[in-house]
């Protein structure tokens, strides 16, 4: 089918207004209704404006929308598999009349485009999910998005681009379709095979792309999605560092990296067709489709939503019409004896295959364990390690909770000094009294004020933890709910340890260092924790510490040993 391939792609749509017209639209927009685009809409708009979604000239009107949902074609019969729509809330729709202009803005309020309203319609979003994604199961992220995160009214009309969304990262790698086509022409590239990815690239991906490029004698475009991918995916900053690290493994002059600001729907077969059209627009002649392309994983019953090769089958049926040749690929696996990768169905009889799952990789990174070279190139492993340092290099919060006089501050101080002696991480002590002086001086001791105080401490601790430091917090924190919220905020960012300082109230009261218990008993201080205010015991604390018969030094040492056992203090190379 080579004869069908036009190395420069078809005609590109360009929706950008000229400088003068843009200035005029911006000026006039002061009288228009504004809409702040959602992250997905921002990605869609960027690709509409730069021609990445050619031949679309805007968000779909109802006739095109119906035809796309039903039969993967626009109303005029042009192949188009994915509804690209602009959803707005009912309230905003109520303010609009046909013929009105809407200023489409980014989250900072910068106007990116003007939409002249030609149509408002209310789609059946359940039916859209079933027709486009073949399922109503909300385990499919696009179905969940349609049912729970999409506004009820779709709008369409003439779109005029004023300004592309601003990206401050990797600017040199964000080539538009026209720029990429020009680059290919400059390099003398007539055959280009694109590789789509939303993951870091390991040796298996390298082998697959190298083989694909050789097989069809084409140059290779690594074209990762950096718009929106599956929730939980590795952030695109780290991924791009991984791609940059792998680039010099390919023969020079035959490979290029460019970033695609597309919002994935994880739509499997339809998405593969869509991706191929987009790559055609970006000047590619070939497109690699592997196992389970753009797959959303399993449904809520644990069954795969799409078959592993459904995407290849659907794209094969349409590749000729698109004018892109599909390069289908089976999963590549590592055969230990041969020290080589093979497609999984070509593994020589009886040979042992090695693999490392995503979970295994994450656990190796967390423990600072070796990542074998057969699995990923060392430079890629280094990029991943920077993002996922071993636990003893991650940030950490130790959160003490307990009654006044229970010993929180003293033990927290001892722990801080020991961690400082060990070195390696900056340590911040957020003691109850210090916080109340510097962060919460206007707050009293009502439940509402105490909870606000703890949220503030939690926020500061989360920032410290995110940035690799140690936060030691020592407030009373008497309420379970807000303690749980703090834990949930910090755990995804690093280590979290709750220490319940469980010294009995009788002992705290005997100590009464500040004379507060006496005042509380006399009714001079109101709402005093343990006397006239509640303390909810932290049932899920990592440690309960009664300081009645334990010195601060011993208590801090106990905490250190726990942190060591969990890997949060340690030495490089010893997971
Ligand atoms: S909370 O509940 O977590 O917001 O409390 P916290 O910020 O740790 O503040 C506790 C310190 O404030 C002093 N203090 C009181 N504590 C409890 N109840 C009442 N009503 C009260 N009034 C003042 C007391 O010194 C606490 O310090 P610690 O270090 O716990 O003794």
Coordinates of C-alpha atoms and ligand atoms in Angstrom, one line a residue:
X1 CA 0.0 0.0 0.0
X2 CA 3.0 2.3 -0.2
X3 CA 1.5 4.2 -3.2
X4 CA -1.2 5.5 -0.9
X5 CA 1.2 7.1 1.5
X6 CA 1.7 10.8 1.2
X7 CA 4.9 11.6 3.2
X8 CA 3.7 15.1 3.9
X9 CA 0.2 14.0 5.1
X10 CA -3.0 15.5 4.0
X11 CA -4.0 19.2 4.2
X12 CA -3.6 20.5 7.7
X13 CA -6.4 22.6 9.3
X14 CA -5.1 25.8 10.8
X15 CA -7.5 27.6 13.0
X16 CA -5.2 30.4 14.3
X17 CA -6.4 33.9 13.6
X18 CA -3.8 36.4 12.4
X19 CA -2.2 38.9 14.8
X20 CA -4.7 41.7 14.0
X21 CA -7.7 39.5 14.2
X22 CA -6.5 38.0 17.5
X23 CA -6.1 41.4 19.0
X24 CA -9.6 42.4 17.9
X25 CA -11.1 39.2 19.3
X26 CA -9.4 39.7 22.6
X27 CA -10.7 43.3 22.8
X28 CA -14.2 42.3 21.9
X29 CA -14.2 39.3 24.3
X30 CA -14.6 41.8 27.2
X31 CA -18.3 41.7 26.4
X32 CA -18.6 37.9 26.0
X33 CA -19.3 35.0 28.3
X34 CA -16.1 33.2 29.3
X35 CA -15.4 29.5 29.7
X36 CA -12.4 28.2 31.6
X37 CA -11.4 25.0 29.8
X38 CA -11.0 21.7 31.6
X39 CA -7.6 20.0 31.3
X40 CA -9.1 17.6 28.6
X41 CA -10.7 20.5 26.7
X42 CA -7.4 22.3 26.8
X43 CA -5.6 19.4 25.1
X44 CA -8.4 19.0 22.5
X45 CA -8.3 22.7 21.7
X46 CA -4.5 22.7 21.3
X47 CA -4.7 19.9 18.8
X48 CA -7.7 21.4 17.0
X49 CA -5.9 24.7 16.6
X50 CA -2.6 23.3 15.4
X51 CA -4.2 20.9 12.9
X52 CA -3.3 17.7 14.9
X53 CA -7.0 16.8 14.7
X54 CA -7.4 17.6 11.0
X55 CA -9.8 17.5 9.2
X56 CA -11.8 18.7 12.3
X57 CA -12.3 22.4 12.3
X58 CA -13.9 22.6 15.7
X59 CA -15.7 20.7 18.5
X60 CA -18.4 18.4 17.0
X61 CA -21.9 19.6 16.3
X62 CA -24.8 17.1 17.0
X63 CA -24.9 15.6 13.4
X64 CA -21.2 14.8 13.4
X65 CA -21.4 13.7 17.0
X66 CA -24.2 11.2 16.3
X67 CA -22.5 9.9 13.2
X68 CA -19.1 9.5 15.1
X69 CA -20.7 7.7 18.0
X70 CA -22.8 5.4 15.8
X71 CA -20.4 4.6 12.9
X72 CA -17.0 6.2 13.5
X73 CA -17.6 8.7 10.7
X74 CA -18.4 12.4 10.5
X75 CA -21.8 13.2 8.9
X76 CA -20.1 13.6 5.5
X77 CA -18.7 10.1 5.7
X78 CA -15.1 11.0 6.7
X79 CA -13.5 8.5 9.0
X80 CA -13.4 9.9 12.6
X81 CA -13.5 7.6 15.6
X82 CA -13.5 9.8 18.7
X83 CA -16.1 12.4 19.7
X84 CA -14.2 15.7 20.3
X85 CA -16.8 17.8 22.2
X86 CA -17.0 20.9 24.3
X87 CA -19.1 20.3 27.4
X88 CA -20.4 23.1 29.6
X89 CA -22.7 23.3 32.6
X90 CA -26.4 23.9 32.3
X91 CA -26.1 27.3 34.1
X92 CA -23.7 28.7 31.5
X93 CA -25.8 27.2 28.7
X94 CA -28.7 29.2 30.1
X95 CA -26.8 32.5 29.6
X96 CA -26.1 31.8 25.9
X97 CA -28.1 32.4 22.7
X98 CA -27.2 31.2 19.2
X99 CA -24.8 33.6 17.6
X100 CA -23.1 34.6 20.9
X101 CA -19.4 34.4 21.2
X102 CA -17.7 32.5 24.0
X103 CA -14.2 33.3 25.1
X104 CA -12.4 30.0 25.7
X105 CA -9.7 30.5 28.4
X106 CA -7.0 28.6 30.1
X107 CA -7.1 28.2 34.0
X108 CA -5.2 31.5 34.4
X109 CA -7.9 33.3 32.4
X110 CA -5.8 33.8 29.2
X111 CA -8.0 33.8 26.2
X112 CA -7.0 31.0 23.7
X113 CA -9.9 30.9 21.2
X114 CA -13.3 32.4 20.3
X115 CA -16.3 30.2 19.7
X116 CA -19.2 31.5 17.7
X117 CA -22.1 29.5 19.1
X118 CA -24.0 27.7 16.3
X119 CA -25.4 24.8 18.4
X120 CA -26.2 23.7 21.9
X121 CA -27.2 20.1 22.5
X122 CA -27.8 17.7 25.4
X123 CA -26.2 14.3 24.6
X124 CA -27.1 11.0 26.1
X125 CA -23.8 10.5 27.9
X126 CA -24.6 6.9 28.9
X127 CA -25.3 6.0 25.3
X128 CA -22.1 7.8 24.2
X129 CA -20.1 5.6 26.7
X130 CA -21.7 2.4 25.4
X131 CA -21.3 3.3 21.7
X132 CA -17.8 4.7 21.8
X133 CA -16.2 2.7 24.4
X134 CA -18.3 -0.5 24.2
X135 CA -19.1 -0.6 27.9
X136 CA -21.0 1.1 30.7
X137 CA -18.5 0.0 33.3
X138 CA -17.1 2.9 35.3
X139 CA -13.8 1.0 35.7
X140 CA -13.2 2.4 32.2
X141 CA -11.8 5.9 33.0
X142 CA -13.4 7.5 30.0
X143 CA -16.8 6.0 30.9
X144 CA -16.4 7.3 34.5
X145 CA -15.4 10.7 33.1
X146 CA -18.4 10.8 30.9
X147 CA -20.8 9.8 33.6
X148 CA -19.4 11.8 36.5
X149 CA -17.1 14.4 35.2
X150 CA -18.7 15.7 32.0
X151 CA -21.1 18.7 31.8
X152 CA -24.5 18.1 30.4
X153 CA -24.5 20.5 27.4
X154 CA -22.3 20.3 24.4
X155 CA -21.6 23.4 22.3
X156 CA -20.3 23.8 18.8
X157 CA -19.6 26.5 16.3
X158 CA -17.0 28.4 14.4
X159 CA -13.7 28.3 16.2
X160 CA -11.0 31.0 15.9
X161 CA -7.7 30.4 17.6
X162 CA -6.1 33.4 19.4
X163 CA -3.2 31.8 21.2
X164 CA -1.9 28.3 21.8
X165 CA -1.9 27.1 25.5
X166 CA 1.4 28.0 27.2
X167 CA 3.8 25.3 28.0
X168 CA 6.9 26.2 30.0
X169 CA 8.4 22.7 30.0
X170 CA 10.3 20.9 27.2
X171 CA 9.6 23.7 24.7
X172 CA 12.1 22.5 22.2
X173 CA 10.4 19.1 22.1
X174 CA 6.8 20.3 21.5
X175 CA 6.6 20.4 17.7
X176 CA 3.3 21.1 16.0
X177 CA 2.2 19.0 13.0
X178 CA 3.4 21.7 10.6
X179 CA 6.8 22.0 12.4
X180 CA 7.3 18.2 12.5
X181 CA 6.4 17.9 8.8
X182 CA 8.9 20.7 8.0
X183 CA 11.5 19.0 10.2
X184 CA 11.0 15.6 8.4
X185 CA 11.4 17.4 5.0
X186 CA 14.5 19.2 6.2
X187 CA 16.0 15.9 7.4
X188 CA 15.1 14.1 4.1
X189 CA 12.8 11.7 6.0
X190 CA 10.2 10.2 3.7
X191 CA 9.2 7.3 5.7
X192 CA 8.6 7.8 9.4
X193 CA 7.2 5.2 11.9
X194 CA 5.6 6.7 15.0
X195 CA 5.7 5.1 18.4
X196 CA 2.9 6.1 20.8
X197 CA 3.6 5.7 24.6
X198 CA 2.4 6.9 28.0
X199 CA 5.0 4.9 30.0
X200 CA 8.7 5.1 30.4
X201 CA 10.6 3.1 27.7
X202 CA 12.5 0.0 28.8
X203 CA 14.5 -2.4 26.8
X204 CA 11.4 -4.2 25.5
X205 CA 10.1 -1.0 24.0
X206 CA 13.6 -0.2 22.6
X207 CA 13.7 -3.7 20.9
X208 CA 10.2 -3.3 19.6
X209 CA 10.7 0.1 18.1
X210 CA 14.1 -0.8 16.6
X211 CA 12.7 -3.8 15.0
X212 CA 9.7 -1.9 13.7
X213 CA 11.8 0.8 12.2
X214 CA 14.1 -1.8 10.5
X215 CA 11.2 -3.9 9.3
X216 CA 9.6 -1.1 7.3
X217 CA 12.9 0.8 6.6
X218 CA 11.6 3.9 8.2
X219 CA 13.0 6.6 10.6
X220 CA 11.6 6.5 14.1
X221 CA 9.5 9.2 15.8
X222 CA 9.1 8.6 19.5
X223 CA 5.8 10.5 20.1
X224 CA 4.7 10.1 23.7
X225 CA 1.5 11.6 25.0
X226 CA 2.1 14.3 27.5
X227 CA -1.4 15.7 27.7
X228 CA -3.5 13.4 29.8
X229 CA -2.9 9.8 30.4
X230 CA -4.3 7.1 32.7
X231 CA -4.7 8.3 36.3
X232 CA -1.7 6.9 38.3
X233 CA 0.7 7.0 35.4
X234 CA 4.3 8.2 35.9
X235 CA 4.5 12.0 35.5
X236 CA 5.5 13.2 32.1
X237 CA 8.6 15.1 33.4
X238 CA 10.2 11.9 34.5
X239 CA 9.0 10.0 31.4
X240 CA 10.6 12.6 29.1
X241 CA 13.9 12.2 31.0
X242 CA 13.6 8.5 30.3
X243 CA 13.0 9.1 26.6
X244 CA 15.9 11.4 26.4
X245 CA 18.1 8.8 28.0
X246 CA 17.1 6.1 25.5
X247 CA 17.5 8.3 22.4
X248 CA 21.3 7.8 22.0
X249 CA 20.8 4.0 21.9
X250 CA 19.3 4.3 18.4
X251 CA 21.5 4.9 15.3
X252 CA 22.1 8.6 14.9
X253 CA 20.1 10.5 12.3
X254 CA 17.2 8.0 12.3
X255 CA 15.3 8.9 15.5
X256 CA 13.5 11.9 16.8
X257 CA 11.6 12.7 20.0
X258 CA 8.6 15.0 20.0
X259 CA 5.8 15.4 22.6
X260 CA 2.1 15.1 21.8
X261 CA -0.3 17.2 24.0
X262 CA -3.2 14.8 23.5
X263 CA -5.7 13.8 26.1
X264 CA -6.0 10.0 26.0
X265 CA -9.4 8.3 26.5
X266 CA -8.0 4.8 26.9
X267 CA -10.4 3.9 24.1
X268 CA -8.5 0.8 22.8
X269 CA -9.5 0.0 19.2
X270 CA -11.2 3.4 18.4
X271 CA -8.3 5.2 20.1
X272 CA -5.8 3.3 17.9
X273 CA -7.6 4.6 14.8
X274 CA -7.7 8.1 16.2
X275 CA -3.9 7.9 17.1
X276 CA -3.1 6.8 13.6
X277 CA -5.0 9.8 12.1
X278 CA -3.2 12.2 14.4
X279 CA 0.2 10.7 13.5
X280 CA -0.7 11.1 9.8
X281 CA -1.4 14.7 10.5
X282 CA 2.1 14.9 12.2
X283 CA 3.6 13.7 9.0
X284 CA 4.2 10.0 9.8
X285 CA 3.7 7.3 7.3
X286 CA 3.7 4.3 9.6
X287 CA 2.3 3.7 13.1
X288 CA 3.3 1.0 15.6
X289 CA 0.4 -0.7 17.4
X290 CA 1.4 -3.2 20.1
X291 CA -0.6 -5.4 22.4
X292 CA -3.6 -3.8 24.1
X293 CA -3.0 -0.3 22.5
X294 CA -4.5 2.5 24.7
X295 CA -6.2 -0.2 26.8
X296 CA -8.0 0.8 30.0
X297 CA -7.2 -2.5 31.7
X298 CA -9.9 -4.7 33.4
X299 CA -13.5 -4.0 34.1
X300 CA -15.0 -4.1 37.6
X301 CA -15.4 -7.9 37.3
X302 CA -11.7 -8.3 36.5
X303 CA -12.2 -9.1 32.8
X304 CA -10.2 -7.2 30.2
X305 CA -12.4 -4.5 28.6
X306 CA -10.8 -5.0 25.1
X307 CA -9.1 -8.0 23.6
X308 CA -5.3 -7.7 23.4
X309 CA -5.3 -7.4 19.6
X310 CA -8.7 -5.7 19.0
X311 CA -6.9 -2.4 18.4
X312 CA -4.7 -3.9 15.7
X313 CA -7.7 -5.5 14.0
X314 CA -9.8 -2.3 13.8
X315 CA -6.9 -0.1 12.7
X316 CA -6.0 -2.7 10.0
X317 CA -9.5 -2.3 8.5
X318 CA -9.0 1.5 8.2
X319 CA -5.3 2.0 7.7
X320 CA -5.5 2.3 3.9
X321 CA -8.3 4.9 4.1
X322 CA -6.2 6.9 6.6
X323 CA -3.1 6.6 4.5
X324 CA -0.9 5.2 7.4
X325 CA 0.6 1.8 7.4
X326 CA 0.2 0.0 10.7
X327 CA 3.2 -1.9 12.0
X328 CA 1.6 -4.5 14.4
X329 CA 3.7 -5.9 17.2
X330 CA 3.4 -8.7 19.6
X331 CA 4.8 -8.3 23.2
X332 CA 8.6 -8.6 23.4
X333 CA 10.0 -10.8 26.1
X334 CA 13.6 -11.4 27.3
X335 CA 15.1 -14.8 26.8
X336 CA 17.8 -15.3 29.4
X337 CA 19.9 -18.0 27.6
X338 CA 20.2 -15.9 24.4
X339 CA 20.5 -12.6 26.2
X340 CA 18.0 -11.3 23.6
X341 CA 14.4 -10.1 23.2
X342 CA 11.9 -12.1 21.1
X343 CA 8.2 -11.6 20.3
X344 CA 6.5 -13.7 22.9
X345 CA 5.2 -16.2 20.3
X346 CA 8.7 -16.7 18.8
X347 CA 10.5 -17.7 22.0
X348 CA 12.6 -20.8 21.3
X349 CA 11.1 -24.0 22.8
X350 CA 12.0 -24.6 26.4
X351 CA 13.8 -21.3 26.9
X352 CA 13.4 -19.3 30.1
X353 CA 11.7 -15.9 29.8
X354 CA 12.4 -13.2 32.4
X355 CA 10.1 -10.3 33.2
X356 CA 9.7 -7.6 35.8
X357 CA 6.2 -6.3 36.4
X358 CA 5.3 -2.7 37.1
X359 CA 4.7 -3.5 40.8
X360 CA 8.1 -5.3 41.1
X361 CA 9.8 -2.3 39.5
X362 CA 8.2 0.1 41.9
X363 CA 9.2 -2.1 44.9
X364 CA 12.8 -2.4 43.6
X365 CA 12.9 1.4 43.3
X366 CA 11.5 1.9 46.8
X367 CA 14.1 -0.4 48.3
X368 CA 16.9 1.0 46.2
X369 CA 17.5 -2.5 44.8
X370 CA 19.3 -3.3 41.5
X371 CA 17.3 -2.9 38.2
X372 CA 18.9 -5.3 35.8
X373 CA 20.3 -4.0 32.5
X374 CA 18.4 -6.5 30.5
X375 CA 15.3 -4.8 31.7
X376 CA 16.1 -1.2 31.3
X377 CA 19.2 0.8 30.2
X378 CA 21.2 2.3 33.2
X379 CA 20.5 5.9 32.2
X380 CA 16.7 5.2 32.2
X381 CA 17.1 3.5 35.6
X382 CA 18.9 6.6 36.9
X383 CA 16.0 8.9 35.6
X384 CA 13.5 6.6 37.4
X385 CA 15.6 6.6 40.6
X386 CA 15.6 10.4 40.7
X387 CA 11.8 10.3 40.7
X388 CA 11.5 7.3 43.0
X389 CA 14.4 7.5 45.4
X390 CA 14.7 4.6 47.9
X391 CA 12.7 5.2 51.1
X392 CA 15.7 6.4 53.1
X393 CA 16.1 9.3 50.6
X394 CA 12.3 10.1 50.5
X395 CA 10.7 12.7 52.6
X396 CA 9.1 11.7 55.8
X397 CA 6.6 12.9 58.5
X398 CA 6.6 11.7 62.1
X399 CA 3.3 12.8 63.6
X400 CA 3.0 12.7 67.4
X401 CA -0.4 13.0 69.0
X402 CA -1.2 12.9 72.7
X403 CA -2.3 14.8 75.7
X404 CA -0.7 17.9 77.1
X405 CA 2.2 16.8 79.2
X406 CA 2.4 13.4 77.7
X407 CA 6.0 14.0 76.5
X408 CA 5.4 14.7 72.8
X409 CA 7.6 17.7 72.6
X410 CA 10.5 16.2 74.5
X411 CA 10.6 13.0 72.5
X412 CA 10.1 15.0 69.2
X413 CA 13.1 17.1 70.1
X414 CA 15.2 14.1 70.9
X415 CA 14.2 12.5 67.6
X416 CA 15.0 15.7 65.7
X417 CA 18.5 15.8 67.2
X418 CA 19.2 12.2 66.4
X419 CA 18.1 12.6 62.8
X420 CA 20.2 15.7 62.5
X421 CA 23.2 13.7 63.9
X422 CA 22.6 11.0 61.2
X423 CA 22.5 13.8 58.5
X424 CA 21.2 13.4 55.0
X425 CA 17.8 15.2 55.2
X426 CA 16.8 18.6 56.6
X427 CA 14.5 18.3 59.6
X428 CA 11.7 20.6 60.7
X429 CA 10.0 20.5 64.1
X430 CA 6.4 21.6 64.0
X431 CA 5.7 21.6 67.8
X432 CA 2.3 22.5 69.1
X433 CA 3.4 25.6 70.8
X434 CA 5.6 26.8 67.9
X435 CA 2.8 26.3 65.4
X436 CA 0.3 28.1 67.5
X437 CA 2.7 31.0 67.7
X438 CA 3.7 31.2 64.1
X439 CA 0.9 29.7 62.0
X440 CA -2.2 29.6 64.1
X441 CA -2.0 32.6 66.5
X442 CA -5.6 33.6 65.9
X443 CA -7.0 30.1 66.7
X444 CA -8.6 28.9 70.0
X445 CA -9.4 25.3 71.1
X446 CA -12.8 24.6 69.7
X447 CA -13.1 21.5 67.6
X448 CA -13.3 23.6 64.5
X449 CA -10.2 25.6 65.4
X450 CA -8.2 22.6 66.5
X451 CA -9.0 20.9 63.2
X452 CA -7.9 23.9 61.2
X453 CA -4.7 24.0 63.2
X454 CA -4.0 20.3 62.4
X455 CA -4.8 20.8 58.7
X456 CA -2.3 23.6 58.5
X457 CA 0.4 21.5 60.2
X458 CA -0.5 18.7 57.8
X459 CA -0.2 20.9 54.8
X460 CA 3.2 22.2 55.8
X461 CA 4.4 18.7 56.7
X462 CA 3.2 17.5 53.3
X463 CA 5.2 20.1 51.5
X464 CA 8.3 19.2 53.5
X465 CA 7.8 15.5 52.8
X466 CA 7.2 16.1 49.1
X467 CA 10.5 18.0 48.9
X468 CA 12.5 15.3 50.6
X469 CA 12.7 16.7 54.2
X470 CA 11.7 15.3 57.5
X471 CA 8.7 16.9 59.3
X472 CA 8.2 16.1 63.0
X473 CA 4.8 17.3 64.2
X474 CA 3.9 17.4 67.9
X475 CA 0.4 18.8 68.4
X476 CA -2.3 17.3 70.7
X477 CA -4.4 16.5 67.5
X478 CA -7.3 15.0 69.5
X479 CA -9.6 14.3 66.6
X480 CA -9.4 11.1 64.4
X481 CA -10.9 12.4 61.3
X482 CA -8.5 15.3 60.6
X483 CA -5.6 13.0 61.6
X484 CA -6.8 10.6 58.9
X485 CA -6.9 13.5 56.4
X486 CA -3.4 14.4 57.2
X487 CA -2.2 10.9 56.7
X488 CA -4.0 10.6 53.4
X489 CA -2.4 13.8 52.2
X490 CA 1.1 12.8 53.1
X491 CA 1.3 9.1 52.4
X492 CA 1.4 9.4 48.6
X493 CA 4.3 11.9 48.9
X494 CA 6.7 9.9 51.2
X495 CA 6.8 8.2 54.6
X496 CA 4.2 8.8 57.3
X497 CA 4.4 7.5 60.9
X498 CA 1.8 8.3 63.6
X499 CA 3.2 8.0 67.1
X500 CA 0.4 8.0 69.8
X501 CA 2.1 9.3 73.0
X502 CA -0.2 7.3 75.3
X503 CA 1.1 8.4 78.7
X504 CA -1.9 8.2 81.0
X505 CA -3.6 11.4 82.0
X506 CA -2.8 10.8 85.7
X507 CA 0.9 11.0 84.9
X508 CA 0.5 14.0 82.6
X509 CA -1.4 15.7 85.4
X510 CA 1.2 14.8 88.0
X511 CA 3.8 16.3 85.8
X512 CA 1.7 19.4 85.1
X513 CA 4.8 21.4 84.0
X514 CA 2.9 24.4 82.8
X515 CA 0.3 24.3 85.6
X516 CA -2.4 23.9 83.0
X517 CA -4.1 20.9 84.5
X518 CA -4.6 22.7 87.8
X519 CA -6.1 25.6 85.9
X520 CA -8.3 23.3 83.9
X521 CA -9.6 21.5 87.0
X522 CA -10.3 24.9 88.6
X523 CA -12.3 25.8 85.5
X524 CA -10.0 28.7 84.6
X525 CA -9.0 27.1 81.3
X526 CA -12.0 25.8 79.3
X527 CA -12.1 23.0 76.7
X528 CA -8.9 21.4 78.1
X529 CA -8.1 18.1 76.4
X530 CA -8.6 15.1 78.7
X531 CA -10.3 17.2 81.4
X532 CA -13.1 19.1 79.7
X533 CA -12.5 18.2 76.1
X534 CA -12.3 14.8 74.3
X535 CA -9.2 13.0 73.0
X536 CA -9.9 10.2 70.4
X537 CA -7.2 7.5 70.7
X538 CA -5.4 6.9 67.3
X539 CA -6.3 3.3 66.8
X540 CA -4.2 3.0 63.6
X541 CA -1.0 4.6 65.0
X542 CA 2.3 3.0 63.9
X543 CA 3.4 3.2 67.5
X544 CA 1.9 3.7 71.0
X545 CA 4.5 5.2 73.3
X546 CA 3.9 5.5 77.1
X547 CA 6.6 7.8 78.5
X548 CA 5.8 7.0 82.2
X549 CA 8.9 4.8 82.5
X550 CA 10.8 5.5 79.3
X551 CA 13.4 8.3 79.0
X552 CA 13.1 10.7 75.9
X553 CA 16.3 9.2 74.6
X554 CA 15.0 5.6 74.8
X555 CA 11.7 6.7 73.2
X556 CA 13.4 8.5 70.3
X557 CA 15.6 5.5 69.8
X558 CA 12.6 3.2 69.6
X559 CA 11.1 5.4 66.9
X560 CA 14.4 5.4 65.0
X561 CA 14.5 1.6 65.0
X562 CA 10.9 1.5 63.6
X563 CA 11.9 3.9 60.9
X564 CA 15.0 1.7 60.1
X565 CA 12.9 -1.4 59.9
X566 CA 10.5 0.3 57.4
X567 CA 13.5 1.5 55.3
X568 CA 13.0 5.2 56.1
X569 CA 16.4 5.6 57.6
X570 CA 19.3 3.6 56.1
X571 CA 22.3 3.5 53.9
X572 CA 22.5 3.5 50.1
X573 CA 22.5 0.1 48.4
X574 CA 21.1 -1.8 51.4
X575 CA 17.4 -2.1 50.9
Ligands
LIG1 S1 -4.5 21.0 69.1 O1 -5.7 20.5 69.8 O2 -3.7 19.9 68.5 O3 -4.8 22.1 68.2 O4 -3.6 21.6 70.3 P1 -2.1 22.2 70.1 O5 -2.0 23.1 69.0 O6 -1.1 21.1 70.2 O7 -2.0 23.1 71.4 C1 -1.9 22.5 72.6 C2 -1.1 23.4 73.5 O8 -1.8 24.6 73.9 C3 -1.9 24.7 75.3 N1 -3.3 24.8 75.6 C4 -4.3 23.8 75.6 N2 -4.2 22.5 75.3 C5 -5.3 21.8 75.3 N3 -6.5 22.3 75.6 C6 -6.7 23.6 75.9 N4 -7.9 24.1 76.2 C7 -5.5 24.4 75.9 N5 -5.3 25.7 76.1 C8 -3.9 25.9 76.0 C9 -1.1 23.6 75.9 O9 0.1 24.2 76.4 C10 -0.7 22.7 74.8 O10 0.6 22.4 74.7 P2 1.2 20.9 75.0 O11 2.6 21.0 74.5 O12 0.4 19.9 74.4 O13 1.2 20.9 76.5

